[in-house]
Coordinates of C-alpha atoms in Angstrom, one line a residue:
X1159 CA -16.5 -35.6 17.1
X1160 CA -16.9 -32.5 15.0
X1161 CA -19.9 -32.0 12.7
X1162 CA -18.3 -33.1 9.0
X1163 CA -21.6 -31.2 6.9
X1164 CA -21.5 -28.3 9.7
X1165 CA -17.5 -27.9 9.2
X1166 CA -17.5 -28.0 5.6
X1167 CA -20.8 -25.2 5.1
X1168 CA -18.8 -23.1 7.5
X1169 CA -15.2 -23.8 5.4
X1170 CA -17.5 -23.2 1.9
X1171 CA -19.1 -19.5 3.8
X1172 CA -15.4 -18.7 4.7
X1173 CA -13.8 -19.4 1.3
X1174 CA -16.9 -17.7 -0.1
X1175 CA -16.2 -14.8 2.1
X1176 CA -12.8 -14.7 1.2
X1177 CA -13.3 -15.0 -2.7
X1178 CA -15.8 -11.9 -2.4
X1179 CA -13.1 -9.7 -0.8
X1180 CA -10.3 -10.7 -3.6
X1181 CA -12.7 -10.1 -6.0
X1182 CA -13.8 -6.5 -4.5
X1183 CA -9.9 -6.0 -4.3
X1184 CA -9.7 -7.6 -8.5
X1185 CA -12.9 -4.7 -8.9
X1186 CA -11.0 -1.6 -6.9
X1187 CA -8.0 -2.4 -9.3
X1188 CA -9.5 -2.5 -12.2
X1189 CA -11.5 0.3 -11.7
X1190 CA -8.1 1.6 -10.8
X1191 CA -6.6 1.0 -14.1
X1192 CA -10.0 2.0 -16.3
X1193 CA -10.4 5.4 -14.5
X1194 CA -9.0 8.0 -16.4
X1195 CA -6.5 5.8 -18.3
X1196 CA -9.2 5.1 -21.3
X1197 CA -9.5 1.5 -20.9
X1198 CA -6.0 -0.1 -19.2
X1199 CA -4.9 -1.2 -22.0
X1200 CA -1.2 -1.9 -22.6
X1201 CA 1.5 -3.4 -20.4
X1202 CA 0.1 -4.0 -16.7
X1203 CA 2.2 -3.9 -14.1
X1204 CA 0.4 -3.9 -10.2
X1205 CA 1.7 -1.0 -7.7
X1206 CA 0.4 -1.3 -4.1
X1207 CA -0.1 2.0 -1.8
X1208 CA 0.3 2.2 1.1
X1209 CA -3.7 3.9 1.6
X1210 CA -4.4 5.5 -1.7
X1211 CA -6.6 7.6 -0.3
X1212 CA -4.2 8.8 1.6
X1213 CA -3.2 12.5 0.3
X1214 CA 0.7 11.8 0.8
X1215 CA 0.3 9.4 -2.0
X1216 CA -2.2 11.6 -4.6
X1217 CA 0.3 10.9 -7.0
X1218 CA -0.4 7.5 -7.7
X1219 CA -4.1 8.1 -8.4
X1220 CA -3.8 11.6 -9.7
X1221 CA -2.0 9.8 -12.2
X1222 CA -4.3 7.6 -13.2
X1223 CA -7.1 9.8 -13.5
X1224 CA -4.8 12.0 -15.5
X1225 CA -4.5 9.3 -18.3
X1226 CA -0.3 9.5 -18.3
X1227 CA 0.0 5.6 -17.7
X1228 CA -2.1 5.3 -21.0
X1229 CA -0.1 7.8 -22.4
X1230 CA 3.0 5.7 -21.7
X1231 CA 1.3 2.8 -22.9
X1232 CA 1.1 1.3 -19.8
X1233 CA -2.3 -0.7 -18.1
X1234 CA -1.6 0.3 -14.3
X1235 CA -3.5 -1.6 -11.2
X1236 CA -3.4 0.4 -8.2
X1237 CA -3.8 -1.9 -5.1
X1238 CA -4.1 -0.4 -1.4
X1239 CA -2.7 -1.5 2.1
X1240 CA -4.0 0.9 4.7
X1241 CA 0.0 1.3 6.0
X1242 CA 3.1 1.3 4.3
X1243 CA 5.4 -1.9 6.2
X1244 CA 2.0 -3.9 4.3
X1245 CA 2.3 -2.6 1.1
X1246 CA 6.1 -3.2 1.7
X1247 CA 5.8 -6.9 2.0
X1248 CA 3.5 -6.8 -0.8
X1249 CA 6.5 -6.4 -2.7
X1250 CA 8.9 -8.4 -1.4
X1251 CA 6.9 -11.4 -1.7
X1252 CA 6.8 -10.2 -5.7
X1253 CA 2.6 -10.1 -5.4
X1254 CA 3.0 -6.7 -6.6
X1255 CA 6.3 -5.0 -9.2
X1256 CA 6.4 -1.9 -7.2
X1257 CA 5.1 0.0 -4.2
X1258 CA 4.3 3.3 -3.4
X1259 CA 5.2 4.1 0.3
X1260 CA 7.8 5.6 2.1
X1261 CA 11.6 5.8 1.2
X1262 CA 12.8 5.0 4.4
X1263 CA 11.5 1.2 3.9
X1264 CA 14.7 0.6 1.2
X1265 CA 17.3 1.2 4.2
X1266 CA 15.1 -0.9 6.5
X1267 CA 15.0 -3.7 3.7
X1268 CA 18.5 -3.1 3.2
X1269 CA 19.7 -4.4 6.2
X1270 CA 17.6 -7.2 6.4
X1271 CA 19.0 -8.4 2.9
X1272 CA 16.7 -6.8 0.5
X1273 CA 17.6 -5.0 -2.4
X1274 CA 14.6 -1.9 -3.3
X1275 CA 15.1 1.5 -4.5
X1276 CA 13.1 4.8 -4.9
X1277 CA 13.3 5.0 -8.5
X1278 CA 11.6 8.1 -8.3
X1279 CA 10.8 10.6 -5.6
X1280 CA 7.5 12.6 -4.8
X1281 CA 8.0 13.6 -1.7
X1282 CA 11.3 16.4 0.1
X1283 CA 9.4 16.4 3.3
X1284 CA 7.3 13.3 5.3
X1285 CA 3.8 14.8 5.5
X1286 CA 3.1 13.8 9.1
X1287 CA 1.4 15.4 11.4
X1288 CA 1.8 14.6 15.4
X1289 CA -1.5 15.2 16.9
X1290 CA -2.7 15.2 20.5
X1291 CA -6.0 14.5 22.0
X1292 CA -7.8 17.7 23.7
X1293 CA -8.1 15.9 26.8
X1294 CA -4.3 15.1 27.1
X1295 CA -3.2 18.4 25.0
X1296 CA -2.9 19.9 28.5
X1297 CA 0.0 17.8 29.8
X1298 CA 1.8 16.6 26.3
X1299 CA 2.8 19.6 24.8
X1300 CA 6.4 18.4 22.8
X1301 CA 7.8 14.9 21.9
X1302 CA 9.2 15.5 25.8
X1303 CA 6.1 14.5 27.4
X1304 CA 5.8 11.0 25.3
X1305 CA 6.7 8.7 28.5
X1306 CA 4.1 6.8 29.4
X1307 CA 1.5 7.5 26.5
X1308 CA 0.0 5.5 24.1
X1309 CA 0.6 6.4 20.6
X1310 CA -1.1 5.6 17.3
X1311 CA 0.7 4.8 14.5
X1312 CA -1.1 3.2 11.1
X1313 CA 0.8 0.0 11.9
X1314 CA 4.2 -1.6 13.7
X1315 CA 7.2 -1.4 11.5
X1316 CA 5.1 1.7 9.8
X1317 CA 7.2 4.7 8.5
X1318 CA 4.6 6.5 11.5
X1319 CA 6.4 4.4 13.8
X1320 CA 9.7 5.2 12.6
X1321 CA 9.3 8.9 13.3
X1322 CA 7.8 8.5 16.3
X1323 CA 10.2 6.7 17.6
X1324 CA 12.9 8.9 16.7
X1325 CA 10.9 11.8 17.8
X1326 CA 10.7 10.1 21.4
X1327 CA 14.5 9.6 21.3
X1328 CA 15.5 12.9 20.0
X1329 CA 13.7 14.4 23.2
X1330 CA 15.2 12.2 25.5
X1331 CA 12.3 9.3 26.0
X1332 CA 13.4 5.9 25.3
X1333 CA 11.6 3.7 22.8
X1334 CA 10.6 1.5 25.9
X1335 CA 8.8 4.4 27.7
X1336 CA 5.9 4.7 25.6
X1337 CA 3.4 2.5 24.1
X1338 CA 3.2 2.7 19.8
X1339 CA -0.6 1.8 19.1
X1340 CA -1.7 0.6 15.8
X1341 CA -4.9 2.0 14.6
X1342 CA -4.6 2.8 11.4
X1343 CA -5.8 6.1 9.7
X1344 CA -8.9 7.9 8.9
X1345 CA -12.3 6.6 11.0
X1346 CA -10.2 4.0 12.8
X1347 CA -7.8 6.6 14.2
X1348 CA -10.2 9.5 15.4
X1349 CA -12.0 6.8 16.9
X1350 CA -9.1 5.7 19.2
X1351 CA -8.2 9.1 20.0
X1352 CA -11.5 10.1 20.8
X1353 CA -12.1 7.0 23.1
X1354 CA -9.0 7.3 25.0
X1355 CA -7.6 4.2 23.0
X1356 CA -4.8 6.5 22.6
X1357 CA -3.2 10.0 24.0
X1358 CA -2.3 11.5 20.7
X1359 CA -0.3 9.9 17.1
X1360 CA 0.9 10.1 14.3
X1361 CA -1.5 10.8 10.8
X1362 CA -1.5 12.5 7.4
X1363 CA -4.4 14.2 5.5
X1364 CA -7.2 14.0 5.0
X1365 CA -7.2 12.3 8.3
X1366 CA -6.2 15.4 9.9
X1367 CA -8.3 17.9 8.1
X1368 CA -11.2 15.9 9.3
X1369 CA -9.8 15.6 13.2
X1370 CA -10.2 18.8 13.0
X1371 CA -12.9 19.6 11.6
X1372 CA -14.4 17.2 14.4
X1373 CA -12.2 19.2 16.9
X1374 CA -10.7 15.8 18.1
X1375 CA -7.5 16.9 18.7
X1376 CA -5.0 19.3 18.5
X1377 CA -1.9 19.5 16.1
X1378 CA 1.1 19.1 17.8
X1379 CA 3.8 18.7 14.8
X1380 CA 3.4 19.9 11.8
X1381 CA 5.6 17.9 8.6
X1382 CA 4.0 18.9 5.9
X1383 CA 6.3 20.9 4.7
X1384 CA 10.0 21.2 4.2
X1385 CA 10.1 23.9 6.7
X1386 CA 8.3 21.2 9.5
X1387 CA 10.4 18.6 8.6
X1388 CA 13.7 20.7 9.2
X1389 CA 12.8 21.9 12.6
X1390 CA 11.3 17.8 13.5
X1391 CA 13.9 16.3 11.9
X1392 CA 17.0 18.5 11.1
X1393 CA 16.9 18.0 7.3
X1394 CA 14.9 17.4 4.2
X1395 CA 13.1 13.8 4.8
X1396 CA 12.2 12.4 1.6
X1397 CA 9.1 10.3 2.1
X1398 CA 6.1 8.9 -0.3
X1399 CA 8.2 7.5 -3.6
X1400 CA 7.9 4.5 -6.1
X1401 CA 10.1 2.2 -5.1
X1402 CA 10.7 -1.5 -6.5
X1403 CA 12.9 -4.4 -6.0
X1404 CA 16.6 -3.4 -8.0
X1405 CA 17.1 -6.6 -9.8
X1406 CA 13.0 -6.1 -11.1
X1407 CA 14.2 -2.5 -12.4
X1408 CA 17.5 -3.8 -14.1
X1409 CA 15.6 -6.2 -16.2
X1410 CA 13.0 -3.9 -16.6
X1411 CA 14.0 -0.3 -17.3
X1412 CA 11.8 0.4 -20.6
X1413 CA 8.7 -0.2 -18.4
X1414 CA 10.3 1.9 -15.1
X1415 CA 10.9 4.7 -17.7
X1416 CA 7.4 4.9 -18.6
X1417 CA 6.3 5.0 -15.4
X1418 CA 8.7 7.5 -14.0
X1419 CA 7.3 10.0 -16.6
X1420 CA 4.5 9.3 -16.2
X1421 CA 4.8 10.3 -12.0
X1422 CA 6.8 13.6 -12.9
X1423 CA 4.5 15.0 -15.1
X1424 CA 1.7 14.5 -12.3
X1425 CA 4.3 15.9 -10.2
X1426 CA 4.6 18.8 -12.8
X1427 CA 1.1 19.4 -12.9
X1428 CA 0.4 19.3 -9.3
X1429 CA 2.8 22.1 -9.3
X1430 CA 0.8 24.3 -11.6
X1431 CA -2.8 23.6 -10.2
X1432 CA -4.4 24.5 -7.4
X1433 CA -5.9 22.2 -4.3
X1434 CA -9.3 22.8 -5.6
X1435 CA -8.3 22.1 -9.3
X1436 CA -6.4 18.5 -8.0
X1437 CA -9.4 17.6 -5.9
X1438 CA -11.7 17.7 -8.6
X1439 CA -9.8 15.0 -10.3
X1440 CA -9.9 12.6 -7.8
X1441 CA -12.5 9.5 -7.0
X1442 CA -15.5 11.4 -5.7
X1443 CA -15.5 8.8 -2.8
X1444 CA -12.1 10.0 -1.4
X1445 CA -13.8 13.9 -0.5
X1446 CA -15.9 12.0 2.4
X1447 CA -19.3 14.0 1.2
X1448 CA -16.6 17.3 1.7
X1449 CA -15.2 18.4 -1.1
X1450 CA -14.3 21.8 0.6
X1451 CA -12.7 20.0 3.3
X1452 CA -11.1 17.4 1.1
X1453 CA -9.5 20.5 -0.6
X1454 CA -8.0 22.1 2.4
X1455 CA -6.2 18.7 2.9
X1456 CA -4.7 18.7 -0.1
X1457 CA -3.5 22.2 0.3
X1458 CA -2.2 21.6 3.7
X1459 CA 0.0 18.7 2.1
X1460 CA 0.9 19.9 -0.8
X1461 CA 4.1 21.7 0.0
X1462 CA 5.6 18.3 0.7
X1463 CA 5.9 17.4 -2.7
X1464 CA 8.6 17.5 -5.4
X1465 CA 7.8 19.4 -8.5
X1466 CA 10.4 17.0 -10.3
X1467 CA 10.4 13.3 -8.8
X1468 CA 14.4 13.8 -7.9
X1469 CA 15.8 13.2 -4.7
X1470 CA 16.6 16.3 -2.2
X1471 CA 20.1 16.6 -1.4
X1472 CA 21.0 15.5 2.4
X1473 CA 17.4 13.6 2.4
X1474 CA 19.0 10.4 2.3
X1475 CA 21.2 11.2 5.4
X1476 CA 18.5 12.6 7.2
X1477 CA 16.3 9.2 6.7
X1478 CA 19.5 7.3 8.0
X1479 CA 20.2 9.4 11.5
X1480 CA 16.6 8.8 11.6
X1481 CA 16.4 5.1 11.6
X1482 CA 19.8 4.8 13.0
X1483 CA 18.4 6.9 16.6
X1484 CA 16.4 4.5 17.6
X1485 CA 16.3 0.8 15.1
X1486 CA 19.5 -1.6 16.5
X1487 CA 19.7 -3.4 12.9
X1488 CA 20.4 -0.4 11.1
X1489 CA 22.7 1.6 13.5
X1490 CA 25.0 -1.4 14.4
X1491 CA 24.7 -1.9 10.4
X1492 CA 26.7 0.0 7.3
X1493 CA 23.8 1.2 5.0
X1494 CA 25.0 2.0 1.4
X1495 CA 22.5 4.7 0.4
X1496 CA 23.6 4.7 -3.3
X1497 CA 21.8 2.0 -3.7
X1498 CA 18.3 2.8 -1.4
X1499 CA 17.3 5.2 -4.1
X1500 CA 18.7 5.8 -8.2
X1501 CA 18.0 9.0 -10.0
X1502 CA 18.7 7.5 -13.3
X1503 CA 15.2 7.7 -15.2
X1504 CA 14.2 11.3 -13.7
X1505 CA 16.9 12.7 -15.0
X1506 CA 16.1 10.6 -18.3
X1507 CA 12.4 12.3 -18.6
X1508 CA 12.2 15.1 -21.3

């Protein structure tokens, strides 16, 4: 017979536990929303990232700091997932009103029933960066050599596990002849690669930057810019974006306004400052104790971005031959792209 006091201090620890990690969640939100943005006053509406720390999704924070969600009279709480397919389900379980991740998650939700758009776009290229370890950089040298490896990817059902998956397929490796690993990005992921956990994988800045700086690894693809992303992928791949549930945006579009120009003028201004200048703007937490290096990974990813939040041309059907190489669901499945992305309120921003 189980130990009623012993079982309930251990149930009261856990629940303790759990209500300090909420509440350090509750304190990284709204030190979110108060940072830069004069006090979060205003309309609040919740946006979860997928890793804001991550430099593929600067925007969110950048915009923050800037003070344009207060200038659109809007009180924003950023909260972060460390992979996308999290910060996804954040939203379809309506705990958040919008997410930012990658674009290729509204197809994906599309088939399974979901209705989300991009309602605007940051992003003409994926950011991504294939890397290899040094002691297998020897023997995988191309997307070619991915049979039998183990992979990281931040998480299953991750955008990184999309691409690497189509990568594999592209090249002539089935989906079944390698191993996707999920470790996640930053400390977690130089830490698998460095122990063998896995042979190379899939990362964005400053996670990269930082490999290396370690000399960890090797890069082995380079998508970070639009360039990379048309020799990996045969197209413009539009990635990090806001996107939110459509019946959310129809009842809302005042609010989804706001917040789209509030994202293109950080998009704007990104466009007319340097790496150095957009680093300095940022938590002080997010350099890692390098500013210098924290720098260099912004400047290495910032040719991915979009200078106006507006869809590229094609990127839709590049995300789509992407998904449909390799996921059953969506190639056996007629994808209406129309509505996996809208264009409506950048083209409504003065």
């Amino acid at each position: 017979m189980r130990n009623t006091p012993r079982y309930a201090a251990l149930a009261a620890a856990g629940l303790l536990a759990l209500s300090s990690l909420t509440a350090c969640a509750n304190d990284a939100a709204g030190s979110t929303a108060d940072t830069g943005s004069g006090g979060g006053k205003g309309e609040t509406v919740k946006i979860m990232v997928g890793g804001l720390d991550k430099v593929i999704y600067l925007p969110a924070m950048l915009t923050q700091r800037l003070g344009y969600f207060q200038a659109e009279g809007l009180n924003v709480q950023l909260l972060s997932e460390p992979a996308g397919v999290q910060a996804e389900t954040a939203l379809v379980a309506g705990q958040v009103q919008g997410t930012v991740g990658f674009y290729d998650h509204t197809l994906d939700l599309q088939v399974k029933g979901k209705s989300v758009e991009s309602v605007v776009q940051f992003s003409h290229a994926p950011g991504e960066v294939e890397v290899v370890s040094d002691k297998a950089a020897g023997s995988l040298t191309s997307p070619k050599d991915f049979k039998g490896r183990k992979l990281g990817v931040t998480n299953l059902g991750s955008s990184t596990d999309f691409l690497t998956k189509y990568l594999a397929v592209k090249n002539g490796v089935d989906v079944s002849e390698f191993t996707p690993v999920s470790v996640g990005a930053g400390p977690t992921f130089i830490a698998a690669l460095q122990k063998g956990a896995i042979d190379g994988g899939m990362t964005t800045d400053p996670t990269v930057a930082t490999l290396l700086d370690k000399k960890a690894g090797k890069v082995l693809l380079d998508m970070r810019t639009p360039e990379g992303s048309q020799a990996a992928l045969g197209g413009p791949y539009p990635s990090s974006s806001l996107y939110m549930k459509t019946d959310w945006v129809n009842e809302h579009k005042d609010t989804v306004q706001k917040l789209v120009n509030a994202f293109v003028k950080t998009l704007k201004w990104m466009s007319t400052h340097s790496a150095d200048e957009i680093a300095a703007k940022m938590p002080a937490d997010y350099s890692q104790g390098d500013k210098a290096l924290y720098a260099q990974a912004i400047k290495s990813t910032l040719p991915m971005f979009t200078d106006d939040g507006v869809m590229p041309q094609g990127g839709p059907e590049t995300v789509e031959k992407v998904l449909k190489s390799f996921n059953p669901n969506i190639k056996n499945a007629k994808v209406d792209l129309s509505k996996t992305y809208t264009t409506e309120f950048v083209k409504a921003v003065k």
